[in-house]
Amino acid sequence: MVRSMIAGVAGLKAHQSKLDVIGNNIANVNTWGFKSYSYNFQDAMYSNSISSTGGSTVAGAAGGHNASQVGYGSTLSSISTEFNTGAPSPSSNNMDCMIDGTGFFLVGNMVNGTFEDVESSGLYLSRVGIFRVDNNGYLVDNLGSYVYGYGLVDGTGTPEITAKPRAYTINGAAFTAVPADDAAGTKASITIGGINVVTKSSDPKEQIDEWIAVVTADKPDPVDPDQPNKGALAGYKIEKTDDPDTVKNTVSLKLTAKVSGVANAPAAITSANWAPAAGTPVNVPFSFEEEQPVDRVPSIPAIYSDQLTAIRIPTDPETGQRYDIQGWTMNEDGTIMGTDVNNRAIPIAQLALVSVENPNGLEKQKGYYYTPGANSGVVEAIKPNGGPVGIIKSGWLEMANVDLANEFSNMITTQRGFQANSKIITVTDEMLQELVNMKR
């Protein structure tokens, strides 16, 4: 028919596609980490009515003239992504974070072991830092992908080990309880481990409690001559376990030093006295079960590997179990710190940020993921360093970088462009109608 009709239809299609892009931008105005798209037009194909020729200076020849071309409307040139950083939005969770820079998080399915090459790993790039810990202690995002970074070098990042006191358990410590005998002028007393204590009660079980109270008193009592051993074991806490065998009158005692680092056995405990119910007290030896103390061990600073791996809570070398992390902190350099149940600072790992030479060469995938494309250029993981790749902001999430004012302005111009192209079709239709009417 006529070329103006073709140009109008091409313009309608191009403006409809641009409106699709604008609609997608506006629909994702509240999507975390969303990057807006811009639709770019270009001329469609041209046909030459008159081709260009060069002039000639030969006698009788003509000068040159330009080509005369007729276009066929507009079409898509490119749809580019705007990768400028979106505004930060505060989050109540310290595990949420955003990148203040051009870098990307590295996430995806499990990759066993360590690696360096990001492109061949099959992992995704992401700008959304909604992170949590799964049941296996791995750091994952809200789509269930593992988060990758740099783990601790073996032997580093261990927290301080607080000194623990030595404890002793007296095996089979027998006691002699002497009941009160007013006629003989004696007083009720009990002897355990060579330490005699005069008691108010004559009941053996109550006498044991009185003995513990006296020997663990804060200081000796110089006023009471009947208690020369008061405070003999003041530096220890004593726990008792009664033996049901009342014939032998035995009791188990556990002595634990009250002050961290105390490692010497109490000198006052040397032997145990035992006597049958009606026998003469005799001294019998007994032994200590010694719980080795733990001297204070200073923490070892964290050193992070240069190999990438899935981030996971490390193992406590003392217990062989993973640390019970109760709180999280992410620093600007990507280091992740945890606070365990003992209120110790535990280094976890360091987040990796991925630098992409040409971000517009990335290909969009499901959710908010990207994968390197053929035109992405060099894609490599680095540690956050405050350069162009950026720093980590903990407790913030990146909002969409959609400029609503600009999108509505583009919507108006796109709508008017669509109307103008439809008008071309209408006018062309009227011209064709006139042409058809010439036959009448």
Coordinates of N, CA, C and O in Angstrom, one line a residue, residues 21 24-25 33-38 80-84 360 370 400-403 406-407:
V21 N 8.1 -1.4 28.9 CA 9.2 -1.1 29.7 C 8.9 -0.2 30.9 O 9.2 -0.4 32.0
N24 N 6.8 -1.9 33.4 CA 7.5 -2.8 34.3 C 8.3 -2.1 35.3 O 8.4 -2.5 36.5
N25 N 8.9 -0.9 35.0 CA 9.6 -0.1 35.9 C 8.7 0.4 37.1 O 9.0 0.3 38.2
G33 N 16.3 -3.7 45.4 CA 17.4 -3.9 44.5 C 17.0 -3.8 43.0 O 17.9 -4.1 42.2
F34 N 15.8 -3.5 42.7 CA 15.4 -3.4 41.2 C 16.1 -2.3 40.5 O 16.3 -1.2 41.0
K35 N 16.6 -2.6 39.3 CA 17.2 -1.6 38.4 C 16.3 -1.3 37.3 O 15.9 -2.2 36.5
S36 N 16.0 0.0 37.1 CA 15.1 0.4 36.0 C 15.7 0.2 34.7 O 17.0 0.2 34.5
Y37 N 14.8 0.1 33.7 CA 15.3 -0.1 32.3 C 14.9 1.1 31.5 O 13.9 1.8 31.7
S38 N 15.6 1.4 30.4 CA 15.3 2.5 29.5 C 15.2 1.9 28.1 O 16.1 1.1 27.7
S80 N 18.4 -0.8 27.9 CA 19.5 -0.8 28.8 C 19.1 -0.7 30.2 O 18.0 -0.2 30.5
T81 N 19.9 -1.2 31.1 CA 19.6 -1.2 32.5 C 20.4 -0.1 33.2 O 21.6 0.1 33.0
E82 N 19.7 0.6 34.1 CA 20.4 1.7 34.9 C 20.9 1.1 36.2 O 20.1 0.7 37.1
F83 N 22.2 1.0 36.3 CA 22.8 0.3 37.5 C 23.2 1.2 38.6 O 24.0 0.8 39.5
N84 N 22.7 2.5 38.6 CA 23.1 3.3 39.7 C 22.4 2.8 41.0 O 21.4 2.2 41.0
N360 N 25.9 -3.9 32.0 CA 24.8 -4.0 31.0 C 24.9 -5.3 30.2 O 23.9 -5.6 29.5
Y370 N 21.1 -12.2 38.4 CA 21.7 -11.9 37.1 C 22.8 -13.1 36.9 O 23.3 -13.6 37.8
A400 N 14.5 0.2 45.0 CA 14.5 0.3 43.5 C 15.0 1.7 43.1 O 14.7 2.7 43.8
N401 N 15.7 1.8 42.0 CA 16.2 3.1 41.6 C 15.3 3.7 40.5 O 15.7 4.5 39.7
V402 N 14.0 3.3 40.6 CA 13.0 3.8 39.6 C 12.7 5.3 40.0 O 12.4 5.6 41.1
D403 N 12.8 6.2 39.0 CA 12.5 7.6 39.2 C 11.0 7.8 38.7 O 10.8 7.8 37.5
N406 N 10.3 10.7 36.4 CA 10.8 10.5 35.0 C 9.9 9.5 34.3 O 9.7 9.6 33.1
E407 N 9.5 8.4 35.0 CA 8.7 7.4 34.3 C 7.4 7.9 33.9 O 6.9 7.6 32.8

